[in-house]
Amino acid sequence: MRPLPAVNDDNCAFWTGGGDGELMIARCHDCGYYVHPPTGFCPGCDGRDVVPEAVSGRGEVYSFTINHKAWLPNMSVPYVLALVELNEQAGLRLPANILDCDPDKVRIGMKVAVRFEAVEDLHVPLFGPVA
């Protein structure tokens, strides 16, 4: 089983939005800056009007590693852990697994789209290649 995050008021929409097929990223209503990981304030303008907003769920692989060690029981290897930069904002990056792709085919700059894995009450964002 995948380890689950500690869910709080700031990150709840991020971890549950996938149930509606939405990748939810916190955004400052004062300056428009996307904030991830989600917090109650904007590091861009120090505003406090930061609320979750649905984004496209599309981006590209910024960096990645291929892991060959199963750190947890029943973990399939190899697996790819990537930093995905979302299309909405330069520097808006999420750590996520890359699925539906041979690990040796993953490349920096590869176009990807979000998919969700339901685990208990959460929906973990993962990414796969865009055809």
mmCIF file of N, CA and C in Angstrom:
data_model
loop_
_atom_site.group_PDB
_atom_site.id
_atom_site.type_symbol
_atom_site.label_atom_id
_atom_site.label_comp_id
_atom_site.label_asym_id
_atom_site.label_seq_id
_atom_site.Cartn_x
_atom_site.Cartn_y
_atom_site.Cartn_z
ATOM 1 N N MET A 1 0.832 -1.184 0.000
ATOM 2 C CA MET A 1 0.000 0.000 0.000
ATOM 3 C C MET A 1 0.875 1.245 0.000
ATOM 4 N N ARG A 2 0.417 2.250 -0.699
ATOM 5 C CA ARG A 2 1.113 3.526 -0.802
ATOM 6 C C ARG A 2 1.008 4.282 0.529
ATOM 7 N N PRO A 3 2.112 4.888 1.001
ATOM 8 C CA PRO A 3 2.011 5.708 2.206
ATOM 9 C C PRO A 3 1.138 6.931 1.918
ATOM 10 N N LEU A 4 0.354 7.326 2.896
ATOM 11 C CA LEU A 4 -0.572 8.439 2.703
ATOM 12 C C LEU A 4 -0.109 9.678 3.460
ATOM 13 N N PRO A 5 -0.438 10.847 2.924
ATOM 14 C CA PRO A 5 -0.025 12.093 3.568
ATOM 15 C C PRO A 5 -0.905 12.429 4.766
ATOM 16 N N ALA A 6 -0.417 13.332 5.575
ATOM 17 C CA ALA A 6 -1.235 13.914 6.640
ATOM 18 C C ALA A 6 -2.075 15.012 5.994
ATOM 19 N N VAL A 7 -3.381 14.857 6.042
ATOM 20 C CA VAL A 7 -4.278 15.822 5.408
ATOM 21 C C VAL A 7 -4.683 16.878 6.427
ATOM 22 N N ASN A 8 -4.651 18.146 5.983
ATOM 23 C CA ASN A 8 -5.057 19.255 6.846
ATOM 24 C C ASN A 8 -5.915 20.234 6.041
ATOM 25 N N ASP A 9 -6.322 21.324 6.661
ATOM 26 C CA ASP A 9 -7.185 22.294 5.981
ATOM 27 C C ASP A 9 -6.531 22.871 4.727
ATOM 28 N N ASP A 10 -5.222 23.099 4.761
ATOM 29 C CA ASP A 10 -4.530 23.693 3.618
ATOM 30 C C ASP A 10 -4.442 22.753 2.423
ATOM 31 N N ASN A 11 -4.237 21.444 2.653
ATOM 32 C CA ASN A 11 -3.983 20.530 1.535
ATOM 33 C C ASN A 11 -5.133 19.578 1.212
ATOM 34 N N CYS A 12 -6.234 19.658 1.911
ATOM 35 C CA CYS A 12 -7.343 18.717 1.720
ATOM 36 C C CYS A 12 -7.844 18.700 0.272
ATOM 37 N N ALA A 13 -8.035 19.857 -0.340
ATOM 38 C CA ALA A 13 -8.543 19.913 -1.718
ATOM 39 C C ALA A 13 -7.572 19.246 -2.688
ATOM 40 N N PHE A 14 -6.266 19.400 -2.451
ATOM 41 C CA PHE A 14 -5.267 18.770 -3.313
ATOM 42 C C PHE A 14 -5.403 17.252 -3.280
ATOM 43 N N TRP A 15 -5.579 16.688 -2.083
ATOM 44 C CA TRP A 15 -5.620 15.234 -1.933
ATOM 45 C C TRP A 15 -6.977 14.612 -2.221
ATOM 46 N N THR A 16 -8.028 15.407 -2.278
ATOM 47 C CA THR A 16 -9.364 14.849 -2.515
ATOM 48 C C THR A 16 -9.975 15.265 -3.849
ATOM 49 N N GLY A 17 -9.448 16.291 -4.491
ATOM 50 C CA GLY A 17 -10.019 16.801 -5.742
ATOM 51 C C GLY A 17 -10.067 15.787 -6.858
ATOM 52 N N GLY A 18 -9.163 14.828 -6.833
ATOM 53 C CA GLY A 18 -9.148 13.790 -7.861
ATOM 54 C C GLY A 18 -10.413 12.959 -7.892
ATOM 55 N N GLY A 19 -11.157 12.942 -6.799
ATOM 56 C CA GLY A 19 -12.427 12.219 -6.777
ATOM 57 C C GLY A 19 -13.412 12.792 -7.776
ATOM 58 N N ASP A 20 -13.242 14.069 -8.103
ATOM 59 C CA ASP A 20 -14.061 14.735 -9.111
ATOM 60 C C ASP A 20 -13.291 14.910 -10.416
ATOM 61 N N GLY A 21 -12.122 14.256 -10.503
ATOM 62 C CA GLY A 21 -11.303 14.369 -11.704
ATOM 63 C C GLY A 21 -10.566 15.692 -11.823
ATOM 64 N N GLU A 22 -10.417 16.410 -10.715
ATOM 65 C CA GLU A 22 -9.798 17.736 -10.733
ATOM 66 C C GLU A 22 -8.489 17.736 -9.955
ATOM 67 N N LEU A 23 -7.446 18.292 -10.568
ATOM 68 C CA LEU A 23 -6.207 18.557 -9.849
ATOM 69 C C LEU A 23 -6.354 19.956 -9.256
ATOM 70 N N MET A 24 -6.386 20.022 -7.937
ATOM 71 C CA MET A 24 -6.629 21.283 -7.233
ATOM 72 C C MET A 24 -5.315 21.836 -6.681
ATOM 73 N N ILE A 25 -4.976 23.048 -7.113
ATOM 74 C CA ILE A 25 -3.762 23.721 -6.667
ATOM 75 C C ILE A 25 -4.171 25.042 -6.022
ATOM 76 N N ALA A 26 -3.580 25.358 -4.878
ATOM 77 C CA ALA A 26 -3.885 26.613 -4.189
ATOM 78 C C ALA A 26 -3.424 27.794 -5.045
ATOM 79 N N ARG A 27 -4.263 28.852 -5.084
ATOM 80 C CA ARG A 27 -3.923 30.043 -5.861
ATOM 81 C C ARG A 27 -4.292 31.289 -5.064
ATOM 82 N N CYS A 28 -3.410 32.274 -5.131
ATOM 83 C CA CYS A 28 -3.631 33.542 -4.455
ATOM 84 C C CYS A 28 -4.590 34.395 -5.285
ATOM 85 N N HIS A 29 -5.673 34.814 -4.681
ATOM 86 C CA HIS A 29 -6.627 35.686 -5.378
ATOM 87 C C HIS A 29 -6.135 37.124 -5.447
ATOM 88 N N ASP A 30 -5.139 37.474 -4.643
ATOM 89 C CA ASP A 30 -4.607 38.839 -4.680
ATOM 90 C C ASP A 30 -3.681 39.054 -5.875
ATOM 91 N N CYS A 31 -2.789 38.090 -6.143
ATOM 92 C CA CYS A 31 -1.810 38.286 -7.226
ATOM 93 C C CYS A 31 -1.857 37.211 -8.306
ATOM 94 N N GLY A 32 -2.627 36.130 -8.102
ATOM 95 C CA GLY A 32 -2.752 35.084 -9.114
ATOM 96 C C GLY A 32 -1.693 33.999 -9.054
ATOM 97 N N TYR A 33 -0.787 34.065 -8.098
ATOM 98 C CA TYR A 33 0.314 33.103 -7.983
ATOM 99 C C TYR A 33 -0.204 31.759 -7.466
ATOM 100 N N TYR A 34 0.217 30.666 -8.139
ATOM 101 C CA TYR A 34 -0.107 29.318 -7.653
ATOM 102 C C TYR A 34 0.872 28.945 -6.546
ATOM 103 N N VAL A 35 0.360 28.330 -5.491
ATOM 104 C CA VAL A 35 1.152 28.011 -4.305
ATOM 105 C C VAL A 35 1.133 26.502 -4.088
ATOM 106 N N HIS A 36 2.304 25.867 -4.209
ATOM 107 C CA HIS A 36 2.394 24.442 -3.907
ATOM 108 C C HIS A 36 3.753 24.153 -3.298
ATOM 109 N N PRO A 37 3.820 23.426 -2.190
ATOM 110 C CA PRO A 37 2.703 22.841 -1.470
ATOM 111 C C PRO A 37 1.776 23.928 -0.934
ATOM 112 N N PRO A 38 0.490 23.574 -0.765
ATOM 113 C CA PRO A 38 -0.484 24.570 -0.340
ATOM 114 C C PRO A 38 -0.242 25.062 1.086
ATOM 115 N N THR A 39 -0.380 26.363 1.246
ATOM 116 C CA THR A 39 -0.259 26.992 2.565
ATOM 117 C C THR A 39 -1.358 28.042 2.690
ATOM 118 N N GLY A 40 -1.491 28.621 3.829
ATOM 119 C CA GLY A 40 -2.518 29.625 4.069
ATOM 120 C C GLY A 40 -2.124 31.031 3.656
ATOM 121 N N PHE A 41 -0.943 31.184 3.040
ATOM 122 C CA PHE A 41 -0.520 32.512 2.595
ATOM 123 C C PHE A 41 0.228 32.386 1.273
ATOM 124 N N CYS A 42 0.375 33.506 0.580
ATOM 125 C CA CYS A 42 1.059 33.528 -0.713
ATOM 126 C C CYS A 42 2.504 33.983 -0.532
ATOM 127 N N PRO A 43 3.485 33.175 -0.947
ATOM 128 C CA PRO A 43 4.875 33.607 -0.847
ATOM 129 C C PRO A 43 5.220 34.682 -1.878
ATOM 130 N N GLY A 44 4.341 34.881 -2.877
ATOM 131 C CA GLY A 44 4.589 35.902 -3.893
ATOM 132 C C GLY A 44 4.279 37.308 -3.403
ATOM 133 N N CYS A 45 3.132 37.473 -2.708
ATOM 134 C CA CYS A 45 2.715 38.818 -2.278
ATOM 135 C C CYS A 45 2.391 38.889 -0.794
ATOM 136 N N ASP A 46 2.498 37.767 -0.092
ATOM 137 C CA ASP A 46 2.168 37.653 1.331
ATOM 138 C C ASP A 46 0.667 37.797 1.591
ATOM 139 N N GLY A 47 -0.136 37.635 0.519
ATOM 140 C CA GLY A 47 -1.585 37.700 0.661
ATOM 141 C C GLY A 47 -2.123 36.495 1.422
ATOM 142 N N ARG A 48 -3.311 36.640 1.973
ATOM 143 C CA ARG A 48 -3.933 35.568 2.746
ATOM 144 C C ARG A 48 -5.151 34.961 2.053
ATOM 145 N N ASP A 49 -5.507 35.471 0.877
ATOM 146 C CA ASP A 49 -6.670 34.963 0.147
ATOM 147 C C ASP A 49 -6.215 33.867 -0.821
ATOM 148 N N VAL A 50 -5.792 32.741 -0.259
ATOM 149 C CA VAL A 50 -5.282 31.607 -1.036
ATOM 150 C C VAL A 50 -6.309 30.484 -0.955
ATOM 151 N N VAL A 51 -6.825 30.080 -2.115
ATOM 152 C CA VAL A 51 -7.874 29.056 -2.163
ATOM 153 C C VAL A 51 -7.563 28.047 -3.265
ATOM 154 N N PRO A 52 -8.050 26.810 -3.134
ATOM 155 C CA PRO A 52 -7.811 25.805 -4.164
ATOM 156 C C PRO A 52 -8.563 26.139 -5.447
ATOM 157 N N GLU A 53 -7.917 25.820 -6.566
ATOM 158 C CA GLU A 53 -8.494 26.061 -7.885
ATOM 159 C C GLU A 53 -8.129 24.886 -8.797
ATOM 160 N N ALA A 54 -9.061 24.462 -9.620
ATOM 161 C CA ALA A 54 -8.778 23.382 -10.571
ATOM 162 C C ALA A 54 -7.834 23.891 -11.656
ATOM 163 N N VAL A 55 -6.830 23.081 -11.983
ATOM 164 C CA VAL A 55 -5.899 23.397 -13.070
ATOM 165 C C VAL A 55 -6.021 22.321 -14.142
ATOM 166 N N SER A 56 -5.321 22.512 -15.245
ATOM 167 C CA SER A 56 -5.449 21.610 -16.398
ATOM 168 C C SER A 56 -4.957 20.197 -16.123
ATOM 169 N N GLY A 57 -3.997 20.045 -15.204
ATOM 170 C CA GLY A 57 -3.418 18.729 -14.954
ATOM 171 C C GLY A 57 -2.426 18.319 -16.029
ATOM 172 N N ARG A 58 -2.001 19.274 -16.842
ATOM 173 C CA ARG A 58 -1.026 18.997 -17.899
ATOM 174 C C ARG A 58 0.283 19.716 -17.593
ATOM 175 N N GLY A 59 1.373 19.088 -18.017
ATOM 176 C CA GLY A 59 2.672 19.689 -17.800
ATOM 177 C C GLY A 59 3.740 18.880 -18.498
ATOM 178 N N GLU A 60 4.960 19.006 -17.996
ATOM 179 C CA GLU A 60 6.064 18.235 -18.567
ATOM 180 C C GLU A 60 7.023 17.811 -17.471
ATOM 181 N N VAL A 61 7.749 16.759 -17.764
ATOM 182 C CA VAL A 61 8.736 16.241 -16.813
ATOM 183 C C VAL A 61 9.883 17.245 -16.726
ATOM 184 N N TYR A 62 10.105 17.764 -15.535
ATOM 185 C CA TYR A 62 11.184 18.714 -15.284
ATOM 186 C C TYR A 62 12.467 17.967 -14.908
ATOM 187 N N SER A 63 12.307 16.913 -14.113
ATOM 188 C CA SER A 63 13.418 16.081 -13.657
ATOM 189 C C SER A 63 12.835 14.740 -13.229
ATOM 190 N N PHE A 64 13.667 13.711 -13.173
ATOM 191 C CA PHE A 64 13.150 12.412 -12.742
ATOM 192 C C PHE A 64 14.283 11.494 -12.321
ATOM 193 N N THR A 65 13.899 10.444 -11.611
ATOM 194 C CA THR A 65 14.819 9.375 -11.258
ATOM 195 C C THR A 65 14.088 8.050 -11.418
ATOM 196 N N ILE A 66 14.822 7.029 -11.775
ATOM 197 C CA ILE A 66 14.267 5.676 -11.865
ATOM 198 C C ILE A 66 14.768 4.909 -10.651
ATOM 199 N N ASN A 67 13.835 4.461 -9.830
ATOM 200 C CA ASN A 67 14.175 3.738 -8.607
ATOM 201 C C ASN A 67 14.069 2.235 -8.835
ATOM 202 N N HIS A 68 15.089 1.510 -8.400
ATOM 203 C CA HIS A 68 15.136 0.055 -8.571
ATOM 204 C C HIS A 68 15.039 -0.686 -7.241
ATOM 205 N N LYS A 69 14.823 0.047 -6.158
ATOM 206 C CA LYS A 69 14.722 -0.568 -4.831
ATOM 207 C C LYS A 69 13.287 -0.458 -4.342
ATOM 208 N N ALA A 70 12.735 -1.564 -3.910
ATOM 209 C CA ALA A 70 11.388 -1.567 -3.321
ATOM 210 C C ALA A 70 11.511 -1.162 -1.857
ATOM 211 N N TRP A 71 11.136 0.056 -1.544
ATOM 212 C CA TRP A 71 11.272 0.572 -0.186
ATOM 213 C C TRP A 71 10.152 0.110 0.726
ATOM 214 N N LEU A 72 9.073 -0.378 0.135
ATOM 215 C CA LEU A 72 7.932 -0.862 0.906
ATOM 216 C C LEU A 72 7.542 -2.241 0.406
ATOM 217 N N PRO A 73 6.942 -3.059 1.254
ATOM 218 C CA PRO A 73 6.484 -4.372 0.790
ATOM 219 C C PRO A 73 5.482 -4.201 -0.356
ATOM 220 N N ASN A 74 5.525 -5.106 -1.295
ATOM 221 C CA ASN A 74 4.614 -5.110 -2.448
ATOM 222 C C ASN A 74 4.794 -3.927 -3.390
ATOM 223 N N MET A 75 5.902 -3.218 -3.286
ATOM 224 C CA MET A 75 6.166 -2.101 -4.191
ATOM 225 C C MET A 75 6.793 -2.644 -5.469
ATOM 226 N N SER A 76 6.224 -2.295 -6.599
ATOM 227 C CA SER A 76 6.758 -2.749 -7.888
ATOM 228 C C SER A 76 7.938 -1.881 -8.296
ATOM 229 N N VAL A 77 8.975 -2.518 -8.790
ATOM 230 C CA VAL A 77 10.143 -1.803 -9.298
ATOM 231 C C VAL A 77 10.431 -2.289 -10.714
ATOM 232 N N PRO A 78 11.067 -1.478 -11.525
ATOM 233 C CA PRO A 78 11.447 -0.094 -11.250
ATOM 234 C C PRO A 78 10.239 0.832 -11.337
ATOM 235 N N TYR A 79 10.367 2.008 -10.726
ATOM 236 C CA TYR A 79 9.323 3.024 -10.823
ATOM 237 C C TYR A 79 9.989 4.385 -10.994
ATOM 238 N N VAL A 80 9.242 5.294 -11.586
ATOM 239 C CA VAL A 80 9.767 6.626 -11.873
ATOM 240 C C VAL A 80 9.165 7.628 -10.900
ATOM 241 N N LEU A 81 10.019 8.404 -10.264
ATOM 242 C CA LEU A 81 9.594 9.546 -9.468
ATOM 243 C C LEU A 81 10.073 10.788 -10.210
ATOM 244 N N ALA A 82 9.136 11.665 -10.545
ATOM 245 C CA ALA A 82 9.461 12.844 -11.344
ATOM 246 C C ALA A 82 9.017 14.119 -10.649
ATOM 247 N N LEU A 83 9.635 15.212 -11.055
ATOM 248 C CA LEU A 83 9.111 16.543 -10.769
ATOM 249 C C LEU A 83 8.410 16.969 -12.049
ATOM 250 N N VAL A 84 7.116 17.196 -11.961
ATOM 251 C CA VAL A 84 6.328 17.612 -13.114
ATOM 252 C C VAL A 84 6.045 19.099 -12.979
ATOM 253 N N GLU A 85 6.446 19.863 -13.992
ATOM 254 C CA GLU A 85 6.141 21.296 -14.004
ATOM 255 C C GLU A 85 4.826 21.496 -14.737
ATOM 256 N N LEU A 86 3.846 22.052 -14.036
ATOM 257 C CA LEU A 86 2.523 22.256 -14.616
ATOM 258 C C LEU A 86 2.524 23.432 -15.586
ATOM 259 N N ASN A 87 1.645 23.356 -16.585
ATOM 260 C CA ASN A 87 1.569 24.384 -17.623
ATOM 261 C C ASN A 87 1.157 25.753 -17.091
ATOM 262 N N GLU A 88 0.465 25.783 -15.970
ATOM 263 C CA GLU A 88 -0.120 27.036 -15.490
ATOM 264 C C GLU A 88 0.894 28.094 -15.062
ATOM 265 N N GLN A 89 2.086 27.664 -14.620
ATOM 266 C CA GLN A 89 3.026 28.650 -14.081
ATOM 267 C C GLN A 89 4.434 28.074 -14.081
ATOM 268 N N ALA A 90 5.392 28.842 -14.571
ATOM 269 C CA ALA A 90 6.794 28.420 -14.503
ATOM 270 C C ALA A 90 7.162 28.202 -13.042
ATOM 271 N N GLY A 91 7.820 27.098 -12.763
ATOM 272 C CA GLY A 91 8.248 26.794 -11.400
ATOM 273 C C GLY A 91 7.215 26.081 -10.546
ATOM 274 N N LEU A 92 5.998 25.875 -11.077
ATOM 275 C CA LEU A 92 4.951 25.155 -10.336
ATOM 276 C C LEU A 92 5.168 23.666 -10.566
ATOM 277 N N ARG A 93 5.830 23.013 -9.620
ATOM 278 C CA ARG A 93 6.264 21.620 -9.793
ATOM 279 C C ARG A 93 5.698 20.727 -8.704
ATOM 280 N N LEU A 94 5.299 19.520 -9.135
ATOM 281 C CA LEU A 94 4.770 18.513 -8.219
ATOM 282 C C LEU A 94 5.626 17.263 -8.300
ATOM 283 N N PRO A 95 5.997 16.659 -7.172
ATOM 284 C CA PRO A 95 6.618 15.340 -7.226
ATOM 285 C C PRO A 95 5.524 14.306 -7.465
ATOM 286 N N ALA A 96 5.761 13.398 -8.394
ATOM 287 C CA ALA A 96 4.743 12.388 -8.713
ATOM 288 C C ALA A 96 5.382 11.220 -9.445
ATOM 289 N N ASN A 97 4.712 10.087 -9.366
ATOM 290 C CA ASN A 97 5.124 8.932 -10.162
ATOM 291 C C ASN A 97 4.650 9.107 -11.599
ATOM 292 N N ILE A 98 5.431 8.552 -12.532
ATOM 293 C CA ILE A 98 5.047 8.506 -13.945
ATOM 294 C C ILE A 98 4.599 7.080 -14.225
ATOM 295 N N LEU A 99 3.382 6.944 -14.753
ATOM 296 C CA LEU A 99 2.778 5.646 -15.048
ATOM 297 C C LEU A 99 2.581 5.463 -16.546
ATOM 298 N N ASP A 100 2.204 4.240 -16.922
ATOM 299 C CA ASP A 100 1.830 3.929 -18.306
ATOM 300 C C ASP A 100 2.937 4.246 -19.298
ATOM 301 N N CYS A 101 4.172 4.046 -18.852
ATOM 302 C CA CYS A 101 5.323 4.337 -19.699
ATOM 303 C C CYS A 101 6.501 3.506 -19.192
ATOM 304 N N ASP A 102 7.218 2.885 -20.112
ATOM 305 C CA ASP A 102 8.440 2.179 -19.735
ATOM 306 C C ASP A 102 9.379 3.194 -19.075
ATOM 307 N N PRO A 103 9.903 2.912 -17.889
ATOM 308 C CA PRO A 103 10.780 3.879 -17.218
ATOM 309 C C PRO A 103 11.926 4.377 -18.099
ATOM 310 N N ASP A 104 12.467 3.516 -18.956
ATOM 311 C CA ASP A 104 13.569 3.931 -19.819
ATOM 312 C C ASP A 104 13.140 4.888 -20.924
ATOM 313 N N LYS A 105 11.844 5.080 -21.112
ATOM 314 C CA LYS A 105 11.329 5.995 -22.146
ATOM 315 C C LYS A 105 11.031 7.389 -21.591
ATOM 316 N N VAL A 106 11.060 7.552 -20.267
ATOM 317 C CA VAL A 106 10.794 8.862 -19.668
ATOM 318 C C VAL A 106 11.946 9.801 -20.014
ATOM 319 N N ARG A 107 11.591 11.029 -20.382
ATOM 320 C CA ARG A 107 12.584 12.029 -20.760
ATOM 321 C C ARG A 107 12.222 13.380 -20.154
ATOM 322 N N ILE A 108 13.225 14.179 -19.854
ATOM 323 C CA ILE A 108 12.989 15.560 -19.446
ATOM 324 C C ILE A 108 12.315 16.273 -20.611
ATOM 325 N N GLY A 109 11.264 17.017 -20.301
ATOM 326 C CA GLY A 109 10.496 17.713 -21.329
ATOM 327 C C GLY A 109 9.327 16.913 -21.869
ATOM 328 N N MET A 110 9.209 15.640 -21.474
ATOM 329 C CA MET A 110 8.106 14.799 -21.939
ATOM 330 C C MET A 110 6.781 15.375 -21.446
ATOM 331 N N LYS A 111 5.808 15.492 -22.357
ATOM 332 C CA LYS A 111 4.476 16.004 -22.015
ATOM 333 C C LYS A 111 3.700 14.929 -21.261
ATOM 334 N N VAL A 112 3.075 15.335 -20.151
ATOM 335 C CA VAL A 112 2.336 14.401 -19.302
ATOM 336 C C VAL A 112 1.003 15.017 -18.876
ATOM 337 N N ALA A 113 0.095 14.152 -18.445
ATOM 338 C CA ALA A 113 -1.208 14.584 -17.924
ATOM 339 C C ALA A 113 -1.511 13.798 -16.656
ATOM 340 N N VAL A 114 -2.278 14.413 -15.780
ATOM 341 C CA VAL A 114 -2.582 13.813 -14.482
ATOM 342 C C VAL A 114 -3.546 12.638 -14.618
ATOM 343 N N ARG A 115 -3.372 11.688 -13.720
ATOM 344 C CA ARG A 115 -4.284 10.569 -13.489
ATOM 345 C C ARG A 115 -4.364 10.453 -11.968
ATOM 346 N N PHE A 116 -5.364 9.810 -11.458
ATOM 347 C CA PHE A 116 -5.501 9.717 -10.003
ATOM 348 C C PHE A 116 -5.599 8.268 -9.562
ATOM 349 N N GLU A 117 -4.964 7.975 -8.433
ATOM 350 C CA GLU A 117 -5.079 6.670 -7.793
ATOM 351 C C GLU A 117 -5.864 6.864 -6.498
ATOM 352 N N ALA A 118 -7.014 6.206 -6.414
ATOM 353 C CA ALA A 118 -7.830 6.291 -5.200
ATOM 354 C C ALA A 118 -7.235 5.379 -4.137
ATOM 355 N N VAL A 119 -6.930 5.955 -2.986
ATOM 356 C CA VAL A 119 -6.408 5.218 -1.840
ATOM 357 C C VAL A 119 -7.182 5.713 -0.621
ATOM 358 N N GLU A 120 -8.014 4.828 -0.085
ATOM 359 C CA GLU A 120 -8.914 5.198 1.009
ATOM 360 C C GLU A 120 -9.760 6.383 0.543
ATOM 361 N N ASP A 121 -9.776 7.490 1.288
ATOM 362 C CA ASP A 121 -10.590 8.652 0.913
ATOM 363 C C ASP A 121 -9.824 9.669 0.071
ATOM 364 N N LEU A 122 -8.590 9.356 -0.284
ATOM 365 C CA LEU A 122 -7.748 10.302 -1.011
ATOM 366 C C LEU A 122 -7.612 9.892 -2.472
ATOM 367 N N HIS A 123 -7.184 10.845 -3.291
ATOM 368 C CA HIS A 123 -6.927 10.598 -4.711
ATOM 369 C C HIS A 123 -5.544 11.161 -5.017
ATOM 370 N N VAL A 124 -4.570 10.262 -5.120
ATOM 371 C CA VAL A 124 -3.174 10.641 -5.291
ATOM 372 C C VAL A 124 -2.933 11.007 -6.752
ATOM 373 N N PRO A 125 -2.425 12.236 -7.019
ATOM 374 C CA PRO A 125 -2.133 12.601 -8.400
ATOM 375 C C PRO A 125 -0.864 11.911 -8.897
ATOM 376 N N LEU A 126 -1.001 11.265 -10.038
ATOM 377 C CA LEU A 126 0.095 10.609 -10.741
ATOM 378 C C LEU A 126 0.047 11.133 -12.174
ATOM 379 N N PHE A 127 1.071 10.889 -12.954
ATOM 380 C CA PHE A 127 1.082 11.411 -14.321
ATOM 381 C C PHE A 127 1.453 10.320 -15.310
ATOM 382 N N GLY A 128 0.986 10.481 -16.529
ATOM 383 C CA GLY A 128 1.318 9.576 -17.616
ATOM 384 C C GLY A 128 1.520 10.377 -18.885
ATOM 385 N N PRO A 129 2.179 9.784 -19.872
ATOM 386 C CA PRO A 129 2.476 10.513 -21.105
ATOM 387 C C PRO A 129 1.211 10.915 -21.859
ATOM 388 N N VAL A 130 1.323 12.047 -22.545
ATOM 389 C CA VAL A 130 0.255 12.520 -23.423
ATOM 390 C C VAL A 130 0.543 11.964 -24.809
ATOM 391 N N ALA A 131 -0.472 11.360 -25.414
ATOM 392 C CA ALA A 131 -0.282 10.747 -26.742
ATOM 393 C C ALA A 131 -0.052 11.797 -27.805
#
